[in-house]
Amino acid sequence: PARGGFLSPVLLGHMRQTLEKKEQSLLFLNRRGYAPLTLCRVCGHRFGCPVCSAWLVEHRFRGQLVCHHCGHNERRPEACPECGTLDHLVACGPGVERIAEEVVAHFPDARTIVLSSDLMGGVRRLRLELEAIANGEADIVIGTQLVAKGHNFPNMTLVGVVDADLGLANGDPRAAERTFQLLSQVTGRAGRTGKKSLGLLQTFQPDHPVMRAIVSGDAEAFYEREIAERERAALPPFGRLAGVIVSAATRAEAEGHARGLRRAAPQASDLFVLGPAEAPLSLIGGRHRFRLLIQGERRADMQGFIRTMLAEGPKMRGSVRVQVDIDPQSFL
């Protein structure tokens, strides 16, 4: 992409050709808002949530900075709150709103629709937007995972994935599988009525197994490789995983209780405990979070192990809370 842009010349060229053929394009980016981070170019101040360990996402259509974890929101200021400099705040990275802005700059006459859960006025509004797209009332659609499956757009012949790498670096052992499924669903939006169609992935990892599998269409080879890796690492479905999240009003309380649980873990030949360590999102809604990961063999008595650990460990007092997630779907 050109400096300051997020759409490559190749993608823009195919979008132009698609417009000339009176067909539709879809740009997919699974990130709501305008930009995931706002900072000051003078002092480097970054806008973070006051009660979560997360950056505030700029939603320019609403003029707000929003935390996507706890819902905290505030108006986007004109001046940096740290150094007071005016008009030097810069948005870093793209969300769907920013991609829409870039599309309008390149194709000012194109009819553009943005589909994102925070921009929808409920189910009825979403249904109307989807009907409008299916009826050919939009030339370019920009959307999050709302557009990934279950919709049939007869005239859509181009799908561009703006950031195909987005789901791969989150520490989740299922990240590759989930990214493959999502990208397969998204690229499958094009050419559903037999028209010649094209899917383009923008990626910094073209040799990643997920990208190779999407390009080749060889889902079977991808899943065979994924299964072999899971088996080698004894990850589900070949092993068991459990997450134990300890949260509290203070970091010391959360860490102390988590360490107490670790000491209380029973001896077992088929189960072992990793941690405690700060959870990837170490602060949510003003609560500090520490995580223990328990990994074991497929037939291990995970529930019994955890029951013993909780019974023998420190009792919950004050603000301490413990959450147990067997075979967790989220690793945040």
Coordinates of C-alpha atoms in Angstrom, one line a residue:
P1 CA 0.0 0.0 0.0
A2 CA 1.0 3.6 -0.5
R3 CA 2.2 5.6 2.5
G4 CA -0.7 6.3 4.8
G5 CA -2.9 3.8 3.0
F6 CA -3.9 0.2 3.7
L7 CA -5.1 -1.0 0.3
S8 CA -2.4 -2.3 -2.1
P9 CA -2.2 -1.2 -5.7
V10 CA -3.1 -4.7 -6.8
L11 CA -6.3 -4.7 -4.7
L12 CA -7.3 -1.2 -5.8
G13 CA -6.7 -2.2 -9.5
H14 CA -9.1 -5.1 -9.2
M15 CA -11.6 -3.0 -7.4
R16 CA -11.5 -0.5 -10.3
Q17 CA -12.0 -3.3 -12.8
T18 CA -14.9 -4.7 -10.8
L19 CA -16.6 -1.3 -10.7
E20 CA -16.2 -1.0 -14.5
K21 CA -18.0 -4.4 -14.9
K22 CA -20.8 -3.1 -12.7
E23 CA -20.1 -5.9 -10.2
Q24 CA -19.6 -5.7 -6.4
S25 CA -16.5 -5.9 -4.2
L26 CA -16.2 -6.8 -0.5
L27 CA -13.4 -5.6 1.7
F28 CA -13.1 -7.6 4.9
L29 CA -11.3 -6.4 8.1
N30 CA -12.3 -8.0 11.4
R31 CA -11.7 -4.8 13.4
R32 CA -14.4 -2.4 14.4
G33 CA -14.0 1.4 14.5
Y34 CA -11.5 3.7 12.8
A35 CA -8.2 2.9 14.4
P36 CA -7.1 0.5 17.2
L37 CA -4.7 3.1 18.7
T38 CA -4.4 6.8 19.0
L39 CA -1.2 8.5 20.1
C40 CA 0.4 12.0 20.3
R41 CA 3.2 12.6 17.8
V42 CA 4.9 15.1 20.1
C43 CA 5.2 13.2 23.4
G44 CA 4.2 9.6 22.4
H45 CA 1.2 9.5 24.8
R46 CA -1.1 6.5 24.0
F47 CA -4.7 6.6 24.9
G48 CA -5.5 3.6 27.1
C49 CA -8.5 2.4 29.0
P50 CA -8.3 3.7 32.6
V51 CA -9.6 0.4 34.0
C52 CA -8.3 -2.2 31.4
S53 CA -4.9 -3.1 30.0
A54 CA -6.1 -2.2 26.5
W55 CA -5.9 0.7 24.1
L56 CA -8.9 2.8 23.4
V57 CA -10.3 2.3 19.8
E58 CA -11.2 5.4 17.9
H59 CA -14.7 5.4 16.5
R60 CA -14.6 8.5 14.3
F61 CA -18.2 8.2 13.2
R62 CA -19.2 8.7 16.9
G63 CA -16.3 11.0 17.8
Q64 CA -15.3 8.7 20.6
L65 CA -12.5 6.6 22.0
V66 CA -13.9 3.3 23.2
C67 CA -12.7 0.3 25.2
H68 CA -14.0 -2.9 23.5
H69 CA -13.6 -4.9 26.7
C70 CA -15.4 -2.9 29.4
G71 CA -17.3 -0.3 27.3
H72 CA -15.6 2.8 28.7
N73 CA -15.8 5.6 26.3
E74 CA -14.7 9.3 26.1
R75 CA -14.7 12.0 23.6
R76 CA -11.7 12.3 21.3
P77 CA -9.9 15.4 22.5
E78 CA -8.3 18.1 20.3
A79 CA -5.2 18.3 22.5
C80 CA -3.0 15.7 24.1
P81 CA -3.9 15.3 27.8
E82 CA -0.2 14.6 28.6
C83 CA 1.6 17.5 26.9
G84 CA -1.2 19.8 25.9
T85 CA -0.2 20.0 22.2
L86 CA -3.1 20.7 19.8
D87 CA -3.8 18.8 16.6
H88 CA -1.0 16.3 16.9
L89 CA -3.0 13.2 17.7
V90 CA -2.6 10.5 15.1
A91 CA -4.6 7.3 14.5
C92 CA -2.5 4.1 14.1
G93 CA -3.7 1.1 12.2
P94 CA -7.0 0.6 10.4
G95 CA -10.5 -0.3 11.3
V96 CA -13.4 -0.6 8.9
E97 CA -14.3 3.1 9.2
R98 CA -10.8 4.0 8.1
I99 CA -10.9 1.6 5.2
A100 CA -14.2 3.2 4.2
E101 CA -12.5 6.6 4.2
E102 CA -9.7 5.3 1.9
V103 CA -12.2 3.7 -0.4
V104 CA -14.2 7.0 -0.8
A105 CA -10.9 8.8 -1.5
H106 CA -10.1 6.4 -4.4
F107 CA -13.7 5.8 -5.7
P108 CA -15.7 8.9 -4.8
D109 CA -18.6 7.9 -7.1
A110 CA -18.9 4.4 -5.8
R111 CA -21.9 3.4 -3.5
T112 CA -20.2 2.2 -0.3
I113 CA -21.8 0.4 2.7
V114 CA -20.0 -0.3 6.0
L115 CA -21.2 -3.4 7.9
S116 CA -20.1 -3.4 11.6
S117 CA -22.0 -4.4 14.7
D118 CA -21.4 -1.0 16.4
L119 CA -22.8 0.9 13.3
M120 CA -25.9 -1.2 12.9
G121 CA -29.3 0.0 14.3
G122 CA -30.4 -3.4 15.3
V123 CA -31.4 -6.6 13.4
R124 CA -33.9 -4.8 11.3
R125 CA -31.4 -2.3 10.0
L126 CA -28.9 -5.0 9.3
R127 CA -31.4 -7.0 7.3
L128 CA -32.2 -3.9 5.2
E129 CA -28.5 -3.3 4.5
L130 CA -28.0 -6.9 3.5
E131 CA -31.1 -6.8 1.2
A132 CA -29.8 -3.6 -0.4
I133 CA -26.4 -5.2 -1.1
A134 CA -28.1 -8.4 -2.5
N135 CA -30.3 -6.1 -4.7
G136 CA -27.2 -4.4 -6.2
E137 CA -27.7 -1.1 -4.4
A138 CA -24.0 -1.0 -3.2
D139 CA -20.8 -1.2 -5.3
I140 CA -18.3 -1.7 -2.4
V141 CA -19.0 -3.3 0.9
I142 CA -16.6 -3.0 3.9
G143 CA -17.3 -5.3 6.8
T144 CA -16.3 -7.2 9.9
Q145 CA -17.1 -10.8 10.6
L146 CA -20.8 -9.9 10.2
V147 CA -20.3 -10.5 6.5
A148 CA -18.4 -13.8 6.8
K149 CA -21.2 -16.3 6.4
G150 CA -24.8 -16.9 5.7
H151 CA -25.3 -14.2 3.1
N152 CA -25.7 -14.5 -0.6
F153 CA -24.7 -11.5 -2.8
P154 CA -25.2 -12.6 -6.4
N155 CA -23.2 -9.8 -8.0
M156 CA -20.2 -10.0 -5.7
T157 CA -17.2 -11.1 -7.6
L158 CA -14.2 -9.7 -5.7
V159 CA -13.3 -10.2 -2.0
G160 CA -10.3 -8.4 -0.5
V161 CA -9.0 -9.4 2.9
V162 CA -7.3 -6.2 4.2
D163 CA -5.3 -7.9 7.0
A164 CA -5.3 -11.7 6.7
D165 CA -2.7 -12.0 9.5
L166 CA -5.0 -10.4 12.1
G167 CA -6.1 -13.5 14.0
L168 CA -2.9 -15.4 14.0
A169 CA -0.9 -13.8 16.8
N170 CA -3.2 -14.0 19.8
G171 CA -1.6 -17.0 21.7
D172 CA -4.6 -19.2 21.1
P173 CA -3.6 -22.8 20.0
R174 CA -6.7 -22.7 17.8
A175 CA -5.7 -19.5 16.1
A176 CA -4.6 -21.1 12.8
E177 CA -7.8 -23.2 12.6
R178 CA -10.1 -20.2 13.4
T179 CA -8.3 -17.9 10.9
F180 CA -8.6 -20.6 8.2
Q181 CA -12.3 -21.0 8.8
L182 CA -13.0 -17.3 8.8
L183 CA -11.0 -16.5 5.7
S184 CA -12.6 -19.5 3.9
Q185 CA -16.0 -18.2 4.8
V186 CA -15.2 -14.6 3.7
T187 CA -13.5 -15.5 0.4
G188 CA -16.5 -17.7 -0.3
R189 CA -18.8 -14.7 -0.5
A190 CA -17.6 -14.1 -4.1
G191 CA -18.8 -15.9 -7.2
R192 CA -21.6 -17.9 -5.5
T193 CA -23.7 -17.7 -8.6
G194 CA -21.1 -19.0 -11.0
K195 CA -19.6 -15.7 -12.2
K196 CA -15.9 -15.5 -12.5
S197 CA -14.6 -14.2 -9.2
L198 CA -11.4 -13.4 -7.3
G199 CA -10.3 -13.4 -3.7
L200 CA -7.2 -11.4 -2.6
L201 CA -5.4 -11.7 0.7
Q202 CA -3.1 -8.9 2.0
T203 CA -0.6 -10.6 4.3
F204 CA 3.0 -10.3 5.6
Q205 CA 3.1 -14.1 5.9
P206 CA 2.4 -15.5 2.4
D207 CA 4.1 -18.8 3.3
H208 CA 2.1 -19.4 6.5
P209 CA 0.2 -22.7 6.2
V210 CA -3.1 -20.8 6.5
M211 CA -2.4 -18.6 3.6
R212 CA -1.1 -21.5 1.5
A213 CA -4.2 -23.5 2.2
I214 CA -6.6 -20.7 1.3
V215 CA -4.8 -20.0 -2.0
S216 CA -4.6 -23.7 -2.9
G217 CA -8.1 -24.5 -1.6
D218 CA -6.6 -27.7 0.0
A219 CA -8.5 -27.7 3.3
E220 CA -7.7 -31.4 3.8
A221 CA -4.0 -30.9 3.8
F222 CA -4.3 -28.0 6.2
Y223 CA -6.4 -30.0 8.7
E224 CA -4.0 -33.0 8.5
R225 CA -1.1 -30.7 9.4
E226 CA -3.1 -29.0 12.1
I227 CA -4.1 -32.4 13.6
A228 CA -0.5 -33.6 13.6
E229 CA 0.7 -30.5 15.4
R230 CA -2.0 -30.7 18.0
E231 CA -1.2 -34.4 18.6
R232 CA 2.5 -33.6 19.0
A233 CA 1.8 -30.9 21.6
A234 CA -0.9 -33.0 23.3
L235 CA -3.4 -30.2 22.7
P236 CA -7.2 -30.7 22.4
P237 CA -8.6 -33.0 21.1
F238 CA -5.5 -35.2 22.0
G239 CA -5.2 -33.7 25.5
R240 CA -7.0 -31.5 28.0
L241 CA -6.6 -27.8 28.8
A242 CA -8.1 -25.7 31.5
G243 CA -7.7 -22.1 32.4
V244 CA -8.1 -20.8 35.9
I245 CA -8.4 -17.0 36.1
V246 CA -7.9 -15.3 39.5
S247 CA -9.1 -11.7 39.6
A248 CA -9.1 -9.1 42.4
A249 CA -9.2 -5.4 43.0
T250 CA -5.4 -5.3 43.6
R251 CA -2.6 -7.0 41.7
A252 CA -1.1 -8.3 45.0
E253 CA -4.4 -10.0 46.0
A254 CA -4.8 -11.6 42.6
E255 CA -1.2 -12.8 42.4
G256 CA -1.1 -14.1 46.0
H257 CA -4.3 -16.1 45.6
A258 CA -3.1 -17.6 42.3
R259 CA 0.2 -18.6 43.8
G260 CA -1.7 -20.2 46.7
L261 CA -3.7 -22.3 44.3
R262 CA -0.6 -23.3 42.5
R263 CA 0.9 -24.6 45.8
A264 CA -2.3 -26.5 46.5
A265 CA -2.3 -28.4 43.2
P266 CA -2.2 -32.1 43.8
Q267 CA 0.6 -34.3 42.5
A268 CA -0.5 -36.1 39.3
S269 CA 1.5 -37.9 36.6
D270 CA -1.0 -37.0 33.8
L271 CA -1.6 -33.3 34.7
F272 CA 0.7 -30.3 35.2
V273 CA 0.2 -26.6 36.0
L274 CA 1.7 -23.7 34.1
G275 CA 2.0 -20.4 35.9
P276 CA 0.6 -18.4 37.5
A277 CA 1.3 -15.5 35.2
E278 CA -0.5 -12.3 34.3
A279 CA -3.3 -13.0 31.9
P280 CA -2.8 -11.6 28.4
L281 CA -5.5 -9.0 29.4
S282 CA -4.1 -8.4 32.9
L283 CA -6.7 -5.7 33.8
I284 CA -10.4 -5.6 32.9
G285 CA -12.9 -3.3 34.4
G286 CA -10.5 -2.4 37.2
R287 CA -9.8 -6.0 38.2
H288 CA -6.3 -7.5 38.0
R289 CA -6.1 -10.9 36.5
F290 CA -3.7 -13.8 36.9
R291 CA -3.9 -17.1 35.0
L292 CA -3.0 -20.7 35.7
L293 CA -3.1 -23.1 32.7
I294 CA -3.5 -26.8 33.5
Q295 CA -2.6 -29.3 30.7
G296 CA -3.0 -33.0 30.8
E297 CA -3.6 -36.3 29.0
R298 CA -6.9 -36.9 27.3
R299 CA -8.2 -39.3 30.0
A300 CA -6.9 -37.3 32.9
D301 CA -9.4 -36.4 35.7
M302 CA -9.2 -32.6 35.1
Q303 CA -12.4 -31.8 37.1
G304 CA -11.2 -33.8 40.1
F305 CA -7.8 -32.2 39.9
I306 CA -9.2 -28.7 39.9
R307 CA -11.8 -29.5 42.7
T308 CA -8.9 -30.6 44.9
M309 CA -6.8 -27.6 44.1
L310 CA -9.7 -25.2 44.9
A311 CA -10.6 -27.1 48.1
E312 CA -7.0 -27.3 49.4
G313 CA -6.0 -23.8 48.3
P314 CA -6.7 -20.4 49.9
K315 CA -10.4 -19.4 50.4
M316 CA -11.8 -16.5 48.4
R317 CA -11.8 -13.4 50.5
G318 CA -12.5 -9.7 49.9
S319 CA -12.5 -8.9 46.2
V320 CA -10.9 -12.2 45.0
R321 CA -12.8 -14.2 42.4
V322 CA -11.9 -17.4 40.6
Q323 CA -13.1 -18.5 37.2
V324 CA -12.5 -22.0 35.8
D325 CA -12.8 -22.7 32.0
I326 CA -12.3 -26.3 30.9
D327 CA -11.0 -26.5 27.3
P328 CA -11.2 -22.7 27.0
Q329 CA -12.5 -21.0 23.8
S330 CA -10.7 -17.8 24.8
F331 CA -7.1 -17.3 26.0
L332 CA -7.4 -13.7 27.0

